[in-house]
Tab-separated table of C-alpha atoms and ligand atoms in Angstrom:
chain	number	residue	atom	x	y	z
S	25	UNK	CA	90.594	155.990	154.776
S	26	UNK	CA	91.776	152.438	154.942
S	27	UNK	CA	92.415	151.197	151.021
S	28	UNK	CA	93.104	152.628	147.727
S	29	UNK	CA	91.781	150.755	144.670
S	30	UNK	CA	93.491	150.537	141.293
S	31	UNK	CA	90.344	151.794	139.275
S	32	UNK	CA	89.639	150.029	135.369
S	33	UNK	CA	90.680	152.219	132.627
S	34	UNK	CA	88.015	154.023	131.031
S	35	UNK	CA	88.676	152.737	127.754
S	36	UNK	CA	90.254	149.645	125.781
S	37	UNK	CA	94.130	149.417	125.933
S	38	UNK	CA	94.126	149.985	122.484
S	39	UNK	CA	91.680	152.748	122.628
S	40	UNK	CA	94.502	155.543	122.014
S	41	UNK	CA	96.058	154.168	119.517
S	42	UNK	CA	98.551	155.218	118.080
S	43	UNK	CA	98.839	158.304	120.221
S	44	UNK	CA	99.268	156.220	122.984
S	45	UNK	CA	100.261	152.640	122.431
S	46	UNK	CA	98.109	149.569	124.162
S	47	UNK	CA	102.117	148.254	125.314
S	48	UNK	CA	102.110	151.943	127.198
S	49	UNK	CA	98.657	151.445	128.522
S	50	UNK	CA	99.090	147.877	129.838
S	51	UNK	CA	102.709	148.701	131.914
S	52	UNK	CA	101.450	151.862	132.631
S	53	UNK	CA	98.156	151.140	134.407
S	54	UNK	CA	98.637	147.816	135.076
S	55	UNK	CA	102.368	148.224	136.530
S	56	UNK	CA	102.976	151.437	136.951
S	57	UNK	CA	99.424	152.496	138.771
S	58	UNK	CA	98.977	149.216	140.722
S	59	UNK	CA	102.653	149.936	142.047
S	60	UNK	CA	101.676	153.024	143.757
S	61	UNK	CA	97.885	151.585	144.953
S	62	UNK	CA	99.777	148.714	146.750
S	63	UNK	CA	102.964	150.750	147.923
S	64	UNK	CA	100.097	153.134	149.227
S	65	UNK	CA	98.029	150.782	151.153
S	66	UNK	CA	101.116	148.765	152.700
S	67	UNK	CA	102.802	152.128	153.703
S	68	UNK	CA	99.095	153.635	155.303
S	69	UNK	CA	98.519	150.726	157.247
S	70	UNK	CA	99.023	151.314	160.890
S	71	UNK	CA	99.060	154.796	160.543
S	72	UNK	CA	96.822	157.300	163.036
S	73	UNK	CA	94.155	158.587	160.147
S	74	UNK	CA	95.291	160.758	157.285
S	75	UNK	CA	91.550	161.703	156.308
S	76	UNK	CA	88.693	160.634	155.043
S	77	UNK	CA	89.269	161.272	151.066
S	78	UNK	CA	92.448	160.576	149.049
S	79	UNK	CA	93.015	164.097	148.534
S	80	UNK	CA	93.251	164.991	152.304
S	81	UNK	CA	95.037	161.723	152.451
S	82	UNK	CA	97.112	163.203	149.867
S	83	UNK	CA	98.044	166.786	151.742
S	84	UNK	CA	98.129	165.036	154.862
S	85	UNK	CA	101.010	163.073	153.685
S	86	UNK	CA	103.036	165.833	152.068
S	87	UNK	CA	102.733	168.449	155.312
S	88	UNK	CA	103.717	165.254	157.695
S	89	UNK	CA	107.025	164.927	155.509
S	90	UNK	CA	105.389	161.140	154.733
S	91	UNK	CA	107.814	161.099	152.185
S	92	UNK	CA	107.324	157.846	150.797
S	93	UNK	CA	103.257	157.221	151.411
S	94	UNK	CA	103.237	160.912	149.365
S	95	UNK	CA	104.812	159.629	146.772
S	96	UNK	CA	102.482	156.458	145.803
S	97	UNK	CA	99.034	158.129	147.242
S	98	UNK	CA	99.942	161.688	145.573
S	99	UNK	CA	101.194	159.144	142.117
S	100	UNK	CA	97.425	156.996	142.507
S	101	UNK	CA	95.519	160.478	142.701
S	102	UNK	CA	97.546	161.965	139.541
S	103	UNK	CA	97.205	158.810	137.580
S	104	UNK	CA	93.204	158.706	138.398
S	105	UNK	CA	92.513	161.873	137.036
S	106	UNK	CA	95.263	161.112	133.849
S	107	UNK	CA	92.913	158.318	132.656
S	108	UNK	CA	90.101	160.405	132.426
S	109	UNK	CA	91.996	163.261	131.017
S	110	UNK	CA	92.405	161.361	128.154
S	111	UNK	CA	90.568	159.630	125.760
S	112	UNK	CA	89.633	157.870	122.073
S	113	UNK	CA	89.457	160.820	119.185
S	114	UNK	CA	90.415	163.423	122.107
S	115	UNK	CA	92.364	166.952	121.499
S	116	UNK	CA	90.094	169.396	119.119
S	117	UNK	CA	87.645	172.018	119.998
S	118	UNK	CA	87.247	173.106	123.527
S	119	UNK	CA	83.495	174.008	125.097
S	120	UNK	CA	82.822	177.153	124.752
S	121	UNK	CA	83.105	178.434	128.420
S	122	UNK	CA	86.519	176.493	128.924
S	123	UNK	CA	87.657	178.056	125.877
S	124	UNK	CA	86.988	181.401	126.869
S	125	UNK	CA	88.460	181.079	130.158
S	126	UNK	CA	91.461	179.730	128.189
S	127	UNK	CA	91.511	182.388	126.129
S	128	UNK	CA	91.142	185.026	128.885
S	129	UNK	CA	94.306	183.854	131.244
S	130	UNK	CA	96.682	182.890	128.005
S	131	UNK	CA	95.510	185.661	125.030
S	132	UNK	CA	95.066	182.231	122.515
S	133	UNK	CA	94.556	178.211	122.858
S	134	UNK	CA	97.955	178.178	120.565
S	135	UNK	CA	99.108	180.285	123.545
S	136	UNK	CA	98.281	178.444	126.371
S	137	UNK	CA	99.115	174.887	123.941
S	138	UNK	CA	103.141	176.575	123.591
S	139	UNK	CA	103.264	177.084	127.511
S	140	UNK	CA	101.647	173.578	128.332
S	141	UNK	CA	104.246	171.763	125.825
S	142	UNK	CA	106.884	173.829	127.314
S	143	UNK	CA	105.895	173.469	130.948
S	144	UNK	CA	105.959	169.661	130.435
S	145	UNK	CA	109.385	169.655	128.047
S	146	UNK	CA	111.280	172.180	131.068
S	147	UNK	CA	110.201	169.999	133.720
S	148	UNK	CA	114.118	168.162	134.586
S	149	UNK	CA	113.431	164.699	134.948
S	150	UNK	CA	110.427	162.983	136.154
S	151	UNK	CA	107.000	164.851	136.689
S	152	UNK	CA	104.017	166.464	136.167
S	153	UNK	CA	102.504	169.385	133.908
S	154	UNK	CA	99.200	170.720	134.618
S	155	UNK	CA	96.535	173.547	133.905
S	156	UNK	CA	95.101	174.629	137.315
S	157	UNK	CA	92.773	177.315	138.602
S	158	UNK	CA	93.536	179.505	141.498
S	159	UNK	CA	91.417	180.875	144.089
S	160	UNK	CA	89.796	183.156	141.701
S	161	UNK	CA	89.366	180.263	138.801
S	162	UNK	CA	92.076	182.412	136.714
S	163	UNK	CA	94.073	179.667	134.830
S	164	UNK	CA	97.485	179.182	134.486
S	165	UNK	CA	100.337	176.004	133.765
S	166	UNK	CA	102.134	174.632	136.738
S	167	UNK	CA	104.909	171.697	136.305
S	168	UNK	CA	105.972	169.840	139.506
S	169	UNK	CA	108.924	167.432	139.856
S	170	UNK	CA	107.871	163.200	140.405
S	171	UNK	CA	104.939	162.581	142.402
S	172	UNK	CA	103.950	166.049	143.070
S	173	UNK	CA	100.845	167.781	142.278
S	174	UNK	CA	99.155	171.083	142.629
S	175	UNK	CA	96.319	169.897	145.306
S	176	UNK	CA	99.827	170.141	148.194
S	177	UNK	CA	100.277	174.041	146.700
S	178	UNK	CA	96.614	174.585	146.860
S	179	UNK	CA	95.596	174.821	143.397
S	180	UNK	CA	93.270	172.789	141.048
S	181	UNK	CA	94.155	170.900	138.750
S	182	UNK	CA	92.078	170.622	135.824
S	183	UNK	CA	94.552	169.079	133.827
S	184	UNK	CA	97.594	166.830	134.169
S	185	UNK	CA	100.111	164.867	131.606
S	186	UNK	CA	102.553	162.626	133.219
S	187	UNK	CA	106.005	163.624	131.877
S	188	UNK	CA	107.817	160.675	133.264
S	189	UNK	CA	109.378	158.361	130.828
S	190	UNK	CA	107.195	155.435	131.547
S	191	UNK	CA	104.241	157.368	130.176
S	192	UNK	CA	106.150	157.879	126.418
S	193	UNK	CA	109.168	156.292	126.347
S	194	UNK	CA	107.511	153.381	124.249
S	195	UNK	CA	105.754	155.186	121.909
S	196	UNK	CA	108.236	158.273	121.607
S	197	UNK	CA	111.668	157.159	122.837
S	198	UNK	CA	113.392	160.700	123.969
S	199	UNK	CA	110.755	162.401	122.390
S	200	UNK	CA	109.370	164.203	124.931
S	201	UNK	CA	108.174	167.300	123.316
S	202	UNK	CA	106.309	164.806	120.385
S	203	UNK	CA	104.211	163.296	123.144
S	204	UNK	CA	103.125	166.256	124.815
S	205	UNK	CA	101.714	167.669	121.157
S	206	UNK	CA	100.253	164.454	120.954
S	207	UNK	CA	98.348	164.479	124.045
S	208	UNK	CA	96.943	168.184	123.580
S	209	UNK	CA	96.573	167.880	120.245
S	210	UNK	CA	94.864	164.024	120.052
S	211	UNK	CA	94.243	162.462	123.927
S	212	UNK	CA	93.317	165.427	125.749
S	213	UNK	CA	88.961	164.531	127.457
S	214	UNK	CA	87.926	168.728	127.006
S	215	UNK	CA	84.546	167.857	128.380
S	216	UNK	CA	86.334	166.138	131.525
S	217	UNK	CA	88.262	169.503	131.327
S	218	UNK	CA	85.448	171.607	131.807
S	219	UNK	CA	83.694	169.474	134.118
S	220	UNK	CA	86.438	169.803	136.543
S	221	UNK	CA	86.489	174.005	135.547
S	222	UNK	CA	83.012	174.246	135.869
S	223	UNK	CA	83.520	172.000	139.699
S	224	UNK	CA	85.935	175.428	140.692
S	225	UNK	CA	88.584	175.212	143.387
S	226	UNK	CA	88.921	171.461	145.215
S	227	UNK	CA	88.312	172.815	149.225
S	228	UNK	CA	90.487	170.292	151.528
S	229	UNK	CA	90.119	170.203	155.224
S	230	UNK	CA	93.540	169.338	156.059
K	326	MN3	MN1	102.923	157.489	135.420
């Protein structure tokens, strides 16, 4: 795999508003993302291959201990699936299967809502909270600390908020545990959700 891309947003910068502000959008995506897609591609360059899709490039990275080409390819993976999990009029009702499942690994959505807020407000500094699948598509809520995700501890993620200040300092100052209700409440894409359920566990050859 030679380049990484910086891919469009899938909706206007104001498109969130005012959940997520179109100042957020802009440094985010157009700072924040592109930082990592050219970090990424200057720090790959020269290197034997790492594989042939960004998530083996991805696990590749982290087993090698390629400390900093993990961070910015692991941070351009999370923040192409964080577009998508978000978008205009988002939160509300789940489909039914994913809200089943939901309701199966956490007892309630208001359940599994109070552990994803949490996951995301206990997470020390800058990172990650997600809803992954394991093996056996149970669900449950992993946080991990910066660029880390769940594809390096073999999970799926079907779900991701970026907890780092650049994602809500904007909008929300401190407010941490304000933007996560936010984002479940009025960003989160359910049917991009379920699409990535319904996928089941991500298989890497690494
Ligand atoms: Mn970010």
């Amino acid at each position: 795999m030679s380049a990484f891309d910086l891919p469009d947003l899938p909706y206007a910068y104001d498109a969130l508003d005012p959940y997520m502000s179109a100042e957020t959008l802009e440094y985010h995506h157009d700072k924040h993302h592109n930082a990592y897609v050219v970090k990424g591609n200057e720090l790959i360059e020269g290197l034997p291959d790492m594989g042939s899709t960004l998530e083996e490039v991805v696990v590749n990275a982290y087993k090698q201990g390629k400390q900093g080409l993990f961070n910015n390819v692991g941070q351009h993976w999370n923040h192409k699936l964080f577009w998508n999990w978000m978008k205009p009029n988002g939160g509300g009702a789940r489909p039914g299967n994913l809200d089943a499942a939901i309701t199966d690994s956490f007892g309630s959505f208001d359940a599994f809502r109070e552990k994803f807020i949490q996951g995301g407000v206990g997470q020390f500094g800058s990172g990650w909270v997600w809803l992954i699948t394991d093996e056996n598509n149970k669900l449950d809520v992993m946080a991990t600390p910066n660029g880390e995700n769940p594809l390096v501890h073999g999970k799926t993620a079907i779900l991701g908020c970026d907890v780092w200040e650049h994602s809500y300092y904007i909008d929300y100052r401190n407010a941490r545990p304000k933007y996560l209700e936010a984002f479940v409440d009025n960003l989160v894409n359910w049917e991009f959700v379920t699409e990535l359920y319904e996928k089941g566990p991500v298989k890497i050859a690494a």
